[in-house]
């Protein structure tokens, strides 16, 4: 049983430059062929291919394998004729040798097309691609592009958005100025990259199943999430209305409208987050009859952050004259600094209360876990 090392030359460069007919079989015959090809054209990459085949044969023989080397080429000007000529030479080798497997050595992308022809006759254990160092970048780029084009997921991720963008370029240039067209195209490509990079497509594909499972399982968080979404929309809407309605100072700067948006939307956004976290807390309580510390801390953390953010926004707006002074109990007017300090202290108090409640709940849960094994032992 022989391992056949095949040096494939589809373009018949070896036969055309040396005048020899293929197949050329045997160690000494191929060594002589290397000299003939090198003298005929020292720059031909076939010399490297022949030397690589000789080295592979030597390595197999060093491993105590029965290896034989052969050189085949396509002796025809047409691609179909060249492939059929290679097929005939392979059939001749199959008759002359008891071939168990083959190792194919090639030096170009054109020669690689003959690998399926070899596989139809012999079992191919390996394909050795010989890349000359001077042409390494070109050959490597080709193989990378070939691998890229063979990957369906990469094609759909890169080529499809790129093709759509190129198709939109002339349409945008007809309707808009070049600057607007390029800006729109860049925004589109950026949105596509974020869509794939953030795995939004996977989230959207899994969302229907998750919603269906949540509805069938009777989770309270499904309803609270819907309520939280509504509250968030209300908060964003009220923040937008605050920007459109000038305040006391009527400033047209960018900073003041942004602070107005934050000041009016934060309470509703915090309430939305509080509602969502409350639903998740109820699901945890109903499902396991125990509440983890993280779920218990979340509502208090949301309220504390909302108070602090609203306090800083109110402080800055009051200094700009966009908000009236805050009155405590309808009588005592607070300065901007006192107003900010009150919101910060309130946020810290809420956070500390949340930590204390979470700690007490976790301690009770730990005691229950410890007492349960004792009751079982008794």
Short mmCIF file of C-alpha atoms in Angstrom, two decimals, residues 243-378:
data_model
loop_
_atom_site.label_atom_id
_atom_site.label_comp_id
_atom_site.label_asym_id
_atom_site.label_seq_id
_atom_site.Cartn_x
_atom_site.Cartn_y
_atom_site.Cartn_z
CA UNK A 243 -37.42 71.85 26.03
CA UNK A 244 -40.03 73.34 23.69
CA UNK A 245 -41.53 75.50 26.48
CA UNK A 246 -39.04 78.27 27.45
CA UNK A 247 -38.34 78.60 31.14
CA UNK A 248 -38.03 81.70 33.24
CA UNK A 249 -34.72 82.77 31.75
CA UNK A 250 -35.56 81.73 28.19
CA UNK A 251 -31.97 80.68 27.48
CA UNK A 252 -31.31 79.21 24.05
CA UNK A 253 -28.09 77.43 24.92
CA UNK A 254 -27.68 73.70 24.55
CA UNK A 255 -26.86 73.02 28.20
CA UNK A 256 -30.02 74.49 29.71
CA UNK A 257 -32.47 72.59 27.46
CA UNK A 258 -30.58 69.38 28.22
CA UNK A 259 -30.88 70.03 31.95
CA UNK A 260 -34.58 70.80 31.57
CA UNK A 261 -35.07 67.51 29.73
CA UNK A 262 -33.25 65.59 32.49
CA UNK A 263 -35.06 67.41 35.31
CA UNK A 264 -38.56 66.70 33.96
CA UNK A 265 -37.95 63.19 32.63
CA UNK A 266 -35.89 61.67 35.47
CA UNK A 267 -38.83 61.16 37.90
CA UNK A 268 -40.81 59.26 35.29
CA UNK A 269 -37.79 57.25 34.13
CA UNK A 270 -36.96 56.37 37.74
CA UNK A 271 -40.58 55.35 38.31
CA UNK A 272 -40.40 53.17 35.18
CA UNK A 273 -37.23 51.48 36.43
CA UNK A 274 -38.78 51.07 39.87
CA UNK A 275 -41.87 49.42 38.36
CA UNK A 276 -39.77 47.03 36.27
CA UNK A 277 -37.57 46.08 39.22
CA UNK A 278 -40.64 45.59 41.43
CA UNK A 279 -42.06 43.14 38.90
CA UNK A 280 -38.79 41.21 38.77
CA UNK A 281 -38.72 41.21 42.57
CA UNK A 282 -42.24 39.75 42.73
CA UNK A 283 -41.33 37.05 40.21
CA UNK A 284 -38.33 36.10 42.32
CA UNK A 285 -40.45 36.02 45.48
CA UNK A 286 -43.23 33.95 43.89
CA UNK A 287 -40.91 31.54 42.12
CA UNK A 288 -38.42 30.70 44.85
CA UNK A 289 -40.06 32.15 47.98
CA UNK A 290 -36.69 33.80 48.64
CA UNK A 291 -35.39 37.16 47.51
CA UNK A 292 -31.73 37.62 46.62
CA UNK A 293 -29.85 40.67 47.82
CA UNK A 294 -29.38 42.07 44.32
CA UNK A 295 -33.10 42.11 43.57
CA UNK A 296 -33.81 43.72 46.93
CA UNK A 297 -31.18 46.44 46.41
CA UNK A 298 -32.32 47.35 42.91
CA UNK A 299 -35.50 49.37 43.74
CA UNK A 300 -33.74 51.40 46.43
CA UNK A 301 -30.77 52.03 44.13
CA UNK A 302 -33.06 53.28 41.36
CA UNK A 303 -34.84 55.72 43.70
CA UNK A 304 -31.54 56.96 45.18
CA UNK A 305 -29.99 57.61 41.77
CA UNK A 306 -33.14 59.38 40.58
CA UNK A 307 -33.07 61.69 43.60
CA UNK A 308 -29.40 62.56 43.16
CA UNK A 309 -29.68 63.22 39.40
CA UNK A 310 -32.79 65.36 39.84
CA UNK A 311 -31.08 67.26 42.67
CA UNK A 312 -28.06 68.18 40.55
CA UNK A 313 -30.23 69.14 37.57
CA UNK A 314 -32.46 71.30 39.80
CA UNK A 315 -29.44 72.95 41.39
CA UNK A 316 -27.99 74.00 38.03
CA UNK A 317 -31.37 75.14 36.65
CA UNK A 318 -32.11 77.18 39.77
CA UNK A 319 -28.73 78.89 39.50
CA UNK A 320 -29.66 79.83 35.91
CA UNK A 321 -33.05 81.15 36.97
CA UNK A 322 -34.94 78.42 35.08
CA UNK A 323 -36.61 77.10 38.26
CA UNK A 324 -38.18 78.93 41.24
CA UNK A 325 -36.74 78.44 44.70
CA UNK A 326 -37.92 75.29 46.43
CA UNK A 327 -40.06 75.97 49.53
CA UNK A 328 -40.10 73.53 52.42
CA UNK A 329 -43.58 73.05 53.95
CA UNK A 330 -44.77 76.04 51.93
CA UNK A 331 -42.91 78.54 54.09
CA UNK A 332 -39.16 78.07 54.25
CA UNK A 333 -37.45 78.87 50.93
CA UNK A 334 -34.32 76.83 50.27
CA UNK A 335 -31.23 78.12 48.52
CA UNK A 336 -29.83 76.14 45.54
CA UNK A 337 -27.10 74.65 47.75
CA UNK A 338 -29.62 73.61 50.41
CA UNK A 339 -31.84 72.13 47.72
CA UNK A 340 -28.95 70.05 46.34
CA UNK A 341 -27.89 68.93 49.82
CA UNK A 342 -31.45 67.83 50.63
CA UNK A 343 -31.70 65.64 47.49
CA UNK A 344 -28.24 64.14 48.09
CA UNK A 345 -29.04 63.32 51.71
CA UNK A 346 -32.37 61.81 50.65
CA UNK A 347 -30.63 59.62 48.08
CA UNK A 348 -28.05 58.44 50.62
CA UNK A 349 -30.78 57.69 53.19
CA UNK A 350 -32.79 55.66 50.68
CA UNK A 351 -29.66 53.74 49.66
CA UNK A 352 -28.73 52.99 53.29
CA UNK A 353 -32.28 51.84 54.06
CA UNK A 354 -32.12 49.52 51.06
CA UNK A 355 -28.82 48.05 52.21
CA UNK A 356 -30.14 47.48 55.72
CA UNK A 357 -33.33 45.82 54.48
CA UNK A 358 -31.38 43.61 52.08
CA UNK A 359 -28.97 42.61 54.84
CA UNK A 360 -31.82 41.71 57.20
CA UNK A 361 -33.58 39.67 54.51
CA UNK A 362 -30.38 37.81 53.63
CA UNK A 363 -29.71 37.08 57.31
CA UNK A 364 -33.21 35.63 57.74
CA UNK A 365 -32.76 33.53 54.62
CA UNK A 366 -29.41 32.25 55.92
CA UNK A 367 -30.97 31.31 59.26
CA UNK A 368 -33.72 29.39 57.47
CA UNK A 369 -31.12 27.50 55.45
CA UNK A 370 -29.14 26.64 58.57
CA UNK A 371 -32.19 25.60 60.61
CA UNK A 372 -33.57 23.32 57.89
CA UNK A 373 -30.74 20.74 58.06
CA UNK A 374 -30.99 20.74 61.87
CA UNK A 375 -34.70 19.94 61.69
CA UNK A 376 -33.98 17.13 59.23
CA UNK A 377 -31.31 15.69 61.53
CA UNK A 378 -33.64 15.75 64.50
#
